[in-house]
Coordinates of N, CA and C in Angstrom, one line a residue:
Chain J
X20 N 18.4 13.5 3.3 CA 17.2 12.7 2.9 C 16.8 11.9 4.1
X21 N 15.8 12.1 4.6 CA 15.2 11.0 5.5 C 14.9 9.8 4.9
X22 N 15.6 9.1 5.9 CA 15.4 7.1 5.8 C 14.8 7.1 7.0
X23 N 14.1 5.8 6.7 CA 13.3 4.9 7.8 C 13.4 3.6 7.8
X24 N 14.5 3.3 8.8 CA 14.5 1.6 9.1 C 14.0 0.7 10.0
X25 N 13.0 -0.3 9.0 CA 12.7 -1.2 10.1 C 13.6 -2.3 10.8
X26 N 13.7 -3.1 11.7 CA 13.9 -4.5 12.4 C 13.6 -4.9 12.9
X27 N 12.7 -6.4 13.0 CA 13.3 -7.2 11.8 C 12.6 -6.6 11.1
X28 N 12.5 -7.5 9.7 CA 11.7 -7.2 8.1 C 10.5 -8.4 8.7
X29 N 10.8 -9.4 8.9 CA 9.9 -10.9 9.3 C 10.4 -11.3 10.5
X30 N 9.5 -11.4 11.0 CA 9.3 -12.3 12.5 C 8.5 -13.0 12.5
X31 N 8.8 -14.4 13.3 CA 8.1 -15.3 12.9 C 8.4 -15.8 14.7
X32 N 7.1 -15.5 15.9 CA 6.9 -15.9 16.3 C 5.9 -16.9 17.0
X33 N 5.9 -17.3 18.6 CA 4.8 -18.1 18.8 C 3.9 -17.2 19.9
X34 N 3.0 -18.2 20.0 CA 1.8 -17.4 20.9 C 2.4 -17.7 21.9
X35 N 2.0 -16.3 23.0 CA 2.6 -15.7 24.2 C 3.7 -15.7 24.6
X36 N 4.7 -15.0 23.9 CA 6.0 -14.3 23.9 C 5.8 -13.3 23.3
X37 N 7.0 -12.5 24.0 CA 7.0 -11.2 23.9 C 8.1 -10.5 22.8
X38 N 7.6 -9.4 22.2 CA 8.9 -8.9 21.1 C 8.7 -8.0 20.6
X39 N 9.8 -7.3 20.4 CA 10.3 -5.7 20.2 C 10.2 -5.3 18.3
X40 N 9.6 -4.5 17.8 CA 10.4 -4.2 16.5 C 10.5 -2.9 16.9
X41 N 11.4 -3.0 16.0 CA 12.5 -1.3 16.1 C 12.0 -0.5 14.6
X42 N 12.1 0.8 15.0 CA 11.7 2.0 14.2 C 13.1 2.9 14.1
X43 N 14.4 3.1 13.3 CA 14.7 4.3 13.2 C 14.8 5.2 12.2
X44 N 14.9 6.1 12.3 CA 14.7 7.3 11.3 C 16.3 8.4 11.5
X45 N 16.3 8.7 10.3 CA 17.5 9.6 10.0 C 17.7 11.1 10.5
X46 N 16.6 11.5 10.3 CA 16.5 13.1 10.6 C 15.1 13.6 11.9
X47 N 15.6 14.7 12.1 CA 14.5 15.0 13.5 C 13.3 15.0 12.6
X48 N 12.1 14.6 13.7 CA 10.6 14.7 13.4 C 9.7 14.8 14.4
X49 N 8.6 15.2 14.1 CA 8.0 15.2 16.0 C 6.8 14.0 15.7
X50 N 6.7 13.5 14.9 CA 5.5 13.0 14.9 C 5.6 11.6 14.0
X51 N 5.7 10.5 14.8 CA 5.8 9.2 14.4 C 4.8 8.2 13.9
X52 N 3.8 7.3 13.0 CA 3.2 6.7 12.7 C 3.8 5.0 12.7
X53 N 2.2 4.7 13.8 CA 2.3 3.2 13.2 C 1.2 2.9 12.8
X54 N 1.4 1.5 12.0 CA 0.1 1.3 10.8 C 0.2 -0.5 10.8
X55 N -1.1 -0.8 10.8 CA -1.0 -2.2 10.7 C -1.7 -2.5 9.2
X56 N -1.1 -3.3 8.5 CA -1.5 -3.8 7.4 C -2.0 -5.4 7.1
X57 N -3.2 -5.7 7.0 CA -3.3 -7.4 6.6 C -3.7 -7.4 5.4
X58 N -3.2 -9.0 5.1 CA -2.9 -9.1 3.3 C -4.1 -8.4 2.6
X59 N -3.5 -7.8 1.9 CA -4.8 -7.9 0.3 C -5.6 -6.6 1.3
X60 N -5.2 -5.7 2.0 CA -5.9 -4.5 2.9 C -5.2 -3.5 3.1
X61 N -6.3 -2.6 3.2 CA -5.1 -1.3 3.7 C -4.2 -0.9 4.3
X62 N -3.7 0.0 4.9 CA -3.4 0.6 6.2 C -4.1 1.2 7.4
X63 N -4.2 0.9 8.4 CA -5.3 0.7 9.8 C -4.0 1.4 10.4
X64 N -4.8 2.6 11.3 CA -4.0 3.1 12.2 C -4.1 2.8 13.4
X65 N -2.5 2.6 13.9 CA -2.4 1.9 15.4 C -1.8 3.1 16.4
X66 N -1.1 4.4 15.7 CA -0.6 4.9 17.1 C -0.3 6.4 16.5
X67 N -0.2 6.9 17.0 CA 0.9 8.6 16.6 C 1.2 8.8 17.7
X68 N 2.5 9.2 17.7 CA 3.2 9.9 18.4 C 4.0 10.6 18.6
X69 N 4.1 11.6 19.1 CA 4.0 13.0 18.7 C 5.1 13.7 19.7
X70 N 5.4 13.4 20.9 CA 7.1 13.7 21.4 C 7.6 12.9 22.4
X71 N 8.9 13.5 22.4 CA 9.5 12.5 23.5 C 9.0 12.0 24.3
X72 N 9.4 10.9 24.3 CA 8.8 9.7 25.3 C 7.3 9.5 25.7
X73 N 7.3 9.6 24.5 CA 5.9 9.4 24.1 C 5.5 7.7 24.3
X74 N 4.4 7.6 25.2 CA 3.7 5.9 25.2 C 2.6 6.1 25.0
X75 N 2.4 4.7 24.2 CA 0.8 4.7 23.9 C 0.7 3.2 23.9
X76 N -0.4 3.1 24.4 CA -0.6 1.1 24.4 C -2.1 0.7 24.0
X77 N -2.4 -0.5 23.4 CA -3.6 -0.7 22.6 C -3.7 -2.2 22.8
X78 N -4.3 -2.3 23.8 CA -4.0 -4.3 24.1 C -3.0 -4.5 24.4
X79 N -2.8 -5.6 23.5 CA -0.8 -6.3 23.4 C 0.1 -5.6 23.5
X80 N -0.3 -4.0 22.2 CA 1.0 -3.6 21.4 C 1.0 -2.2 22.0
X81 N 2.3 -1.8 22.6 CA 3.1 -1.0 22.9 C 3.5 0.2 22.4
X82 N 3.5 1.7 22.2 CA 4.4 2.1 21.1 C 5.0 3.0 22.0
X83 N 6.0 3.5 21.7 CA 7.6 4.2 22.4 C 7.7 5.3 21.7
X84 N 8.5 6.6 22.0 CA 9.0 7.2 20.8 C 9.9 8.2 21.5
X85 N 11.3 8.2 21.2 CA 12.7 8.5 21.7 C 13.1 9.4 20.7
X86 N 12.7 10.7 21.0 CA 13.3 11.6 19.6 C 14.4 11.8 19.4
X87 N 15.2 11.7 20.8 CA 17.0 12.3 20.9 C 17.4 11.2 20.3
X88 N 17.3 9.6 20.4 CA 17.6 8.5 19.5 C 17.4 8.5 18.6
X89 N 16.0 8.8 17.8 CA 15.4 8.8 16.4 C 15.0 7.4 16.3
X90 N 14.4 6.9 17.6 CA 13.7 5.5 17.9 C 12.8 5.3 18.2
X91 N 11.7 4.6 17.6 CA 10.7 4.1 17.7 C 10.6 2.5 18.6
X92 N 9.5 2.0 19.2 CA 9.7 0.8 19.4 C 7.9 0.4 19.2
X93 N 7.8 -0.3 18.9 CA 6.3 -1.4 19.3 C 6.6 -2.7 19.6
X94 N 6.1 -2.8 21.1 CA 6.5 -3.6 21.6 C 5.1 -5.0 21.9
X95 N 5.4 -6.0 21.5 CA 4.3 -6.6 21.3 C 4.4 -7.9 22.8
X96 N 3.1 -8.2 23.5 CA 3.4 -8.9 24.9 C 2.1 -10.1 24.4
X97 N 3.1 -11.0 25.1 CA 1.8 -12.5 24.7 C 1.3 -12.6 23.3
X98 N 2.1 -12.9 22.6 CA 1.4 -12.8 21.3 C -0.1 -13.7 20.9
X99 N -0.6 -12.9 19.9 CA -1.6 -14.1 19.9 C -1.8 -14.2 18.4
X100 N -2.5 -14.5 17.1 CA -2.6 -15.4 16.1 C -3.1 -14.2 15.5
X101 N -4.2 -13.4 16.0 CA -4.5 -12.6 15.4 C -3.6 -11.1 15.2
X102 N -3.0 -11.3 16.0 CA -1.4 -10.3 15.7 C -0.8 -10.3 14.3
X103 N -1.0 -11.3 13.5 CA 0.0 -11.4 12.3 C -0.8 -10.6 11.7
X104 N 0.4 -9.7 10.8 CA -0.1 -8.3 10.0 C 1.9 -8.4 9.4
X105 N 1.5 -7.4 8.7 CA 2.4 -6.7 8.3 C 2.2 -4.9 9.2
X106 N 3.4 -5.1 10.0 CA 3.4 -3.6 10.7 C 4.4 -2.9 9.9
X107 N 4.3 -1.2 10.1 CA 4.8 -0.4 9.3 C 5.1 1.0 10.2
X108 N 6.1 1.5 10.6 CA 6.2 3.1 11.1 C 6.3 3.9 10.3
X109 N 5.8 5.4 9.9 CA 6.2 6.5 9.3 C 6.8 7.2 9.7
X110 N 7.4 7.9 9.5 CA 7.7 9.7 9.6 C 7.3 10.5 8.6
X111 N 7.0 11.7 9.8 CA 6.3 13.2 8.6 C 7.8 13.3 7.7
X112 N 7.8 13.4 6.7 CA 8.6 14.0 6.0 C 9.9 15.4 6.2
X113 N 8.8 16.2 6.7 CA 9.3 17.6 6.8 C 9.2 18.0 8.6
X114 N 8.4 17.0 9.1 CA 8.2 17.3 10.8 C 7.4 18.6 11.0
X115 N 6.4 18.4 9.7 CA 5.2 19.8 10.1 C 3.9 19.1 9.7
X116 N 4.2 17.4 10.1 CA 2.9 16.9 10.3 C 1.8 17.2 8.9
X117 N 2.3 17.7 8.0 CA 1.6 17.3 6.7 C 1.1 16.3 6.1
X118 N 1.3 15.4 6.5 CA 1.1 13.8 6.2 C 2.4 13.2 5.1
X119 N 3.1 14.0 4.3 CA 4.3 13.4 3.6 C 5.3 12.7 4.3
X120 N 4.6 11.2 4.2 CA 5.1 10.4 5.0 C 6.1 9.2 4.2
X121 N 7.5 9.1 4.8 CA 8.2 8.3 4.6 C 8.1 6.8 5.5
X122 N 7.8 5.9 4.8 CA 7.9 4.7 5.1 C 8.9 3.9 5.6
X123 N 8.9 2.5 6.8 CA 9.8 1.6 6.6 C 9.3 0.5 5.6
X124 N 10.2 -0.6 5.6 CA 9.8 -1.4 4.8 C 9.0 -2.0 5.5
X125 N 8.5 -2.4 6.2 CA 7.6 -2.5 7.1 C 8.2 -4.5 7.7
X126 N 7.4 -4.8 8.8 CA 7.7 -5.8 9.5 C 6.6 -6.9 9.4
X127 N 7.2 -7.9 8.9 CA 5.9 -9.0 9.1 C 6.0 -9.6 9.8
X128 N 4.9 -10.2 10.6 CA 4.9 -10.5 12.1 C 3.8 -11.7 11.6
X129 N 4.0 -13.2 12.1 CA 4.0 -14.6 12.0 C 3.8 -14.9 13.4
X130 N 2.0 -15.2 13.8 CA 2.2 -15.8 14.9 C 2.2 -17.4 15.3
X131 N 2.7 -17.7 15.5 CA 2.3 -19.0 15.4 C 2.1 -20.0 16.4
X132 N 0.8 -21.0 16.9 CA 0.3 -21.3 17.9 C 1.6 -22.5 18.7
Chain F
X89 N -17.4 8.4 11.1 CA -15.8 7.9 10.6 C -15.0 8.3 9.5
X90 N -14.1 8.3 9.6 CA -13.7 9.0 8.3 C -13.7 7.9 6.9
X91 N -13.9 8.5 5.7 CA -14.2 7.5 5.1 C -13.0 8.1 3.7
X92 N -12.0 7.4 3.6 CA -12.2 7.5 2.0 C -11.9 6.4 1.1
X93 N -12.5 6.7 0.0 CA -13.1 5.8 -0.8 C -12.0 5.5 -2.1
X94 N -11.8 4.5 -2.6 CA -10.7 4.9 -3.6 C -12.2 3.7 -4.8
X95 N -12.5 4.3 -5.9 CA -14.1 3.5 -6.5 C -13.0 2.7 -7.0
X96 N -11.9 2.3 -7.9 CA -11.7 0.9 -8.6 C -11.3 0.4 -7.3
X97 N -11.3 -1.0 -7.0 CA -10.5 -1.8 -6.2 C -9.6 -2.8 -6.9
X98 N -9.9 -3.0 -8.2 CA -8.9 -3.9 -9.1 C -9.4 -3.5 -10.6
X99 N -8.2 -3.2 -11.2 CA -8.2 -3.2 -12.7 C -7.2 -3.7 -13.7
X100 N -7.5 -3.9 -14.8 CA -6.5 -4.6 -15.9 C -6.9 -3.4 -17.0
X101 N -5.6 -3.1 -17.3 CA -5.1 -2.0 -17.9 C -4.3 -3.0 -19.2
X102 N -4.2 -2.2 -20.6 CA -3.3 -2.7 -21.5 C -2.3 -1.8 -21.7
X103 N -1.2 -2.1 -22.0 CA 0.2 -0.8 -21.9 C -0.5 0.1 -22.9
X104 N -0.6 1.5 -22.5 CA -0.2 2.5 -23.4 C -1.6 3.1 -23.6
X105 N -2.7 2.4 -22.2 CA -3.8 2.7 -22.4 C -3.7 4.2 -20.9
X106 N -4.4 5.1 -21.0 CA -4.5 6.3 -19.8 C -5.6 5.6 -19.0
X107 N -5.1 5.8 -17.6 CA -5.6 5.3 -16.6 C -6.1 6.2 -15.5
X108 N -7.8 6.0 -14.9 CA -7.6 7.1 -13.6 C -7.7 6.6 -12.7
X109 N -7.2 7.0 -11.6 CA -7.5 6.2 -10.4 C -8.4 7.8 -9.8
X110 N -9.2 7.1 -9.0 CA -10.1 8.2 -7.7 C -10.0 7.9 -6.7
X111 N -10.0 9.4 -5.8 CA -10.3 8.5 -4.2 C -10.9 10.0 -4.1
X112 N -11.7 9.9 -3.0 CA -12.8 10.7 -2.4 C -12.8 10.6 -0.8
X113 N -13.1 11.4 -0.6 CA -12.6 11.6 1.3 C -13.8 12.4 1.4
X114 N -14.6 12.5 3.1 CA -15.8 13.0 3.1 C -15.2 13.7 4.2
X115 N -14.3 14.2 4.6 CA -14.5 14.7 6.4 C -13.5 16.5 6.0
X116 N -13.7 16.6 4.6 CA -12.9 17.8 4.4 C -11.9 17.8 4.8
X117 N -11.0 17.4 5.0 CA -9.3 17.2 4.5 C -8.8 18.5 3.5
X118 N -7.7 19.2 4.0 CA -7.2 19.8 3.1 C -6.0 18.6 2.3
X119 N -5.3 18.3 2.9 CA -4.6 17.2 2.3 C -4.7 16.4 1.5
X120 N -4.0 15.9 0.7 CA -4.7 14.5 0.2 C -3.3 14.2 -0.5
X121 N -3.2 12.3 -0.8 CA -2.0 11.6 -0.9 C -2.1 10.6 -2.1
X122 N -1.1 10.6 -3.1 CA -1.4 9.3 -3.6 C 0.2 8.5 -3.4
X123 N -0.4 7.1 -3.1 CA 1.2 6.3 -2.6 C 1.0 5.3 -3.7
X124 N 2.1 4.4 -4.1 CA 1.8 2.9 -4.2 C 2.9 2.1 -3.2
X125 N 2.6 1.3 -3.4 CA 2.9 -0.2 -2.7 C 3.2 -1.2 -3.4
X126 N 5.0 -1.5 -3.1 CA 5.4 -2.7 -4.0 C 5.9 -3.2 -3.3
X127 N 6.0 -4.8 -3.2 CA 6.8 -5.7 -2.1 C 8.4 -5.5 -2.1
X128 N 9.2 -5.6 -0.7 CA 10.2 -5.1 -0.9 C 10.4 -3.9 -1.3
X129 N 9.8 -2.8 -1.0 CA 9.9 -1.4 -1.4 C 9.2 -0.3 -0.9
X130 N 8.1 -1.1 -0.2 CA 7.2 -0.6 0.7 C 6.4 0.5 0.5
X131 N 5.6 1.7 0.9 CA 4.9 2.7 0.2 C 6.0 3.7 0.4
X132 N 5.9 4.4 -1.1 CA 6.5 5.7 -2.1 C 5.1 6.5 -1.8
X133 N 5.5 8.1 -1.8 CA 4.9 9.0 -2.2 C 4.7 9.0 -3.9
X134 N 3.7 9.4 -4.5 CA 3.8 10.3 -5.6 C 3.5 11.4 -6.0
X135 N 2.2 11.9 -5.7 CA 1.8 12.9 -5.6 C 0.9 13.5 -4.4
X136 N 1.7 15.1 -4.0 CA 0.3 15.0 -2.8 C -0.3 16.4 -3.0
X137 N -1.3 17.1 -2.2 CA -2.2 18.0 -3.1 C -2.4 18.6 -1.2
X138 N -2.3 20.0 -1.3 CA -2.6 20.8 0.2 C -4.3 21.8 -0.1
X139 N -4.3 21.4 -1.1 CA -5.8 23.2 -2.0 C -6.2 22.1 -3.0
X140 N -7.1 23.0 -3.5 CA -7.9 22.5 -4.4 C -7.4 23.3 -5.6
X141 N -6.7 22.2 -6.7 CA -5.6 23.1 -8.0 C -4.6 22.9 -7.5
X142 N -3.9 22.3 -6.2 CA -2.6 22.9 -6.1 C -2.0 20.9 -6.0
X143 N -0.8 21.2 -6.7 CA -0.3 19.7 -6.3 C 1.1 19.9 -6.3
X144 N 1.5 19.1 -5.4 CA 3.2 19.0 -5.4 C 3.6 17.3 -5.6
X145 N 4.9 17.5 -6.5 CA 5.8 16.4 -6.5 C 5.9 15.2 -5.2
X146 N 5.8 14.2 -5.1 CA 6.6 13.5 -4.2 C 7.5 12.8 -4.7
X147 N 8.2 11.3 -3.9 CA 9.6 10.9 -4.5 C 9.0 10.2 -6.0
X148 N 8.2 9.7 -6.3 CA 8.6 9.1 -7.2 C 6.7 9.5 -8.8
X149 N 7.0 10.6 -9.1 CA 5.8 11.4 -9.7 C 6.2 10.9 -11.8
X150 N 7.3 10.5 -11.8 CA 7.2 10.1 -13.3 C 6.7 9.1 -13.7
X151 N 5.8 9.4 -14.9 CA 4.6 8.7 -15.0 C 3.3 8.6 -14.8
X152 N 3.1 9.9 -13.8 CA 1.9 9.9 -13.1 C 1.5 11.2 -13.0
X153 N 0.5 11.2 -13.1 CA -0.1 13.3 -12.8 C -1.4 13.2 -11.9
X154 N -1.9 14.0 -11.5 CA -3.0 14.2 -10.7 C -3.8 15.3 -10.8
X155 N -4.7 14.9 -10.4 CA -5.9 16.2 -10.7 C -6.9 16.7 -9.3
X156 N -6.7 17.7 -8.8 CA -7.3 18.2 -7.8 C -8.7 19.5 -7.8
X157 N -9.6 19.0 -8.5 CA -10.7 20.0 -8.9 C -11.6 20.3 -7.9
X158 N -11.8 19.5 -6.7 CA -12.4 19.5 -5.6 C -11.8 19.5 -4.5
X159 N -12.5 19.9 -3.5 CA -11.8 19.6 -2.0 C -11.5 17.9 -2.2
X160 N -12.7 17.3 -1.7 CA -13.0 16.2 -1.4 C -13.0 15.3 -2.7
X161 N -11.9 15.3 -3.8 CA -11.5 14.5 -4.8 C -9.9 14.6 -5.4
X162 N -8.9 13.5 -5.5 CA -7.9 13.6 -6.0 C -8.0 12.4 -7.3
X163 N -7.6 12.6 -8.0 CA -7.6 11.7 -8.8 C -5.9 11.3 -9.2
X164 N -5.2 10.1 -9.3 CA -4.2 9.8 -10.2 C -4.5 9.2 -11.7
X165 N -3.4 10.0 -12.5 CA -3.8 9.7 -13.8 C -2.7 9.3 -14.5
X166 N -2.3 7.6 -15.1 CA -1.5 7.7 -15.2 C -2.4 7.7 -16.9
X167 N -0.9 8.7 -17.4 CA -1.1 8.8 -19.1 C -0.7 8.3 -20.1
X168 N 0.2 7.3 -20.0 CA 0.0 5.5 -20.9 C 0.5 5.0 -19.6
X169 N 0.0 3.9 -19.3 CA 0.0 3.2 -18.4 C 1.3 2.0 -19.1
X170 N 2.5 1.4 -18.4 CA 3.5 0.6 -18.4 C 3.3 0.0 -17.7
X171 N 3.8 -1.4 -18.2 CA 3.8 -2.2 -16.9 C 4.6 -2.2 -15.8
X172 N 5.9 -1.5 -15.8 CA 6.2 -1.3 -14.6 C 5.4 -0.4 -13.5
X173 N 4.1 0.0 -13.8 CA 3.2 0.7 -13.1 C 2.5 -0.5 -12.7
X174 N 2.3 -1.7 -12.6 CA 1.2 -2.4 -12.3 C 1.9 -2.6 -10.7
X175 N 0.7 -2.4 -9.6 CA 1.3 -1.8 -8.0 C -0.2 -2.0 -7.7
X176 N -0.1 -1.9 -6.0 CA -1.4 -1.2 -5.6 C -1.3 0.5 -5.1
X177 N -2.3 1.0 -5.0 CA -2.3 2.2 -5.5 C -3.3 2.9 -4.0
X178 N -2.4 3.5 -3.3 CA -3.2 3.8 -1.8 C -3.6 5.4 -1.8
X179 N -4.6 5.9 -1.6 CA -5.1 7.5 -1.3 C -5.1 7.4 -0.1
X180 N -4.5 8.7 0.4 CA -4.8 8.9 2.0 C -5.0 10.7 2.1
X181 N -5.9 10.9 3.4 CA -5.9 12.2 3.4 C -5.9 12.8 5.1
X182 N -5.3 13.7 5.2 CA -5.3 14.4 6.4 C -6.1 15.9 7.1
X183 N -6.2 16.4 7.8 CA -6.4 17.7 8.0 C -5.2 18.4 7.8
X184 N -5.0 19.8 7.1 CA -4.3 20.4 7.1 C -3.7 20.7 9.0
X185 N -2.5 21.2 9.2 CA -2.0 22.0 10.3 C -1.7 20.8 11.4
X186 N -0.8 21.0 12.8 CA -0.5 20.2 13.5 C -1.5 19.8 14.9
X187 N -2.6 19.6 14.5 CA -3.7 18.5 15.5 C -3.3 17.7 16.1
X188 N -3.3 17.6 17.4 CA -2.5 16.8 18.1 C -3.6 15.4 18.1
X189 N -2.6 14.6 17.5 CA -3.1 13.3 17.4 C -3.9 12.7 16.3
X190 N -4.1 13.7 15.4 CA -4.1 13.3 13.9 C -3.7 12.1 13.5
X191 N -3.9 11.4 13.1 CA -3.9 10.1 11.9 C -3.7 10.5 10.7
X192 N -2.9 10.0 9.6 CA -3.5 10.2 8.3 C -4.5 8.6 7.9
X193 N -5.5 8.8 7.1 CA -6.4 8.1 6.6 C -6.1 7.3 5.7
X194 N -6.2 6.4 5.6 CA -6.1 6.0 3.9 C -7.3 4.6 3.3
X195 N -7.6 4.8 2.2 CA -8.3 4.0 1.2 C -7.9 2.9 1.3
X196 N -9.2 1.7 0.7 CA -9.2 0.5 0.4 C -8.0 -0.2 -0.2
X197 N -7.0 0.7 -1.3 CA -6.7 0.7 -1.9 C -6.9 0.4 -3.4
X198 N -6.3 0.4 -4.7 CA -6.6 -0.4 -6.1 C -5.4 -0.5 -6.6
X199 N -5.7 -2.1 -6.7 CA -4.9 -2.6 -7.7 C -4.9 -2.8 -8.9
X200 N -4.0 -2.2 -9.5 CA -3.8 -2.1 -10.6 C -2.8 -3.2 -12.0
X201 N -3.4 -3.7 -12.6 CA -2.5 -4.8 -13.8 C -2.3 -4.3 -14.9
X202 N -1.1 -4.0 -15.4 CA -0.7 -3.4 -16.8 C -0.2 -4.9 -17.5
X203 N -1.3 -5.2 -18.6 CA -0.8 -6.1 -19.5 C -0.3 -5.8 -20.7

């Protein structure tokens, strides 16, 4: 059964420091999802990535992806106010990119001035 | 852009009444997804749909059925609604096959209250 764990669950940082949350997953996949969520809204896509050592960067936020680990990272630099969301990684399910996507619990992220 | 639409965004349901939820996707998607979302539990699959007619199980489908009569329409239906069903309720849809760099999509969402 594929699991997906996030770390932390809550972060509660300040503006302009830098910080890591972690993505791992149980079983191989090629194709990784992150998703930003703010309250009372959907899911907004922030990244896919799709093989080893895979980078992708979007402003602040960073994404990683280490298949031989089964690790994800988004790495967030300088934080700023508008950063606080609830972030979330997926995995394809089956790793054929179907969209049956297994969730982490996702990460809330607290910026604070 | 890609758009899909899920038409309730909030409803109040009484137990034991059948409920539909819609979502509608315009960019021809073979895919289509229905999740919910509970705190501390994060999004569950329930049902997801590859054809038009065709639907498969995901983890957590008791209680819930779906209807796929169109490309571009899935509907969830739950058929007495309980209150442990009251959630928000996310559609997402993808292109079938492995496109490099695909996203899957997802709706406004609706929330749903079983009194």
């Amino acid at each position: 059964e594929l699991k997906v764990e996030q770390n932390p669950l809550f972060l509660s940082m300040q503006e302009g420091k830098n910080y890591t949350i972690y993505c791992n997953y149980s079983t191989t996949s090629d194709r990784l999802y992150w998703y930003r969520q703010d309250p009372g809204k959907s899911l907004e896509s922030l990244f896919v990535l799709l093989s080893n050592g895979a980078v992708k960067q979007e402003g602040r936020l960073m994404a990683s992806l280490d298949t031989k680990a089964r690790l994800s990272t988004l790495h967030i630099t300088a934080a700023v106010h508008d950063l606080s969301a609830t972030y979330f990684c997926a995995v394809d399910a089956y790793g054929g990119s179907q969209g049956n996507l297994i969730f982490g619990k996702g990460t809330k992220l607290s910026v604070k001035p | 852009d890609v758009k899909v639409t899920q038409s309730s965004r909030y409803l109040v349901k009484r137990t034991g009444e059948k409920v539909f939820l819609e979502c509608v996707q315009d960019m021809d998607h073979e895919n289509m997804f229905w999740y919910r979302q509970d705190p501390g539990l994060g999004l569950r699959l329930i049902y997801f749909s590859y054809d038009v007619k065709m639907k498969e199980k995901g983890d957590i489908p008791e209680g819930y059925s779906v209807s796929r009569e169109k490309k571009e329409r899935f509907s969830l239906i739950l058929e007495s609604a309980s209150t442990n069903q009251t959630s928000m309720y996310l559609c997402a849809s993808i292109p079938r096959g492995k496109y490099s760099g695909n996203t899957i999509y997802f709706g406004e969402g609706s929330w749903l209250t079983v009194v």
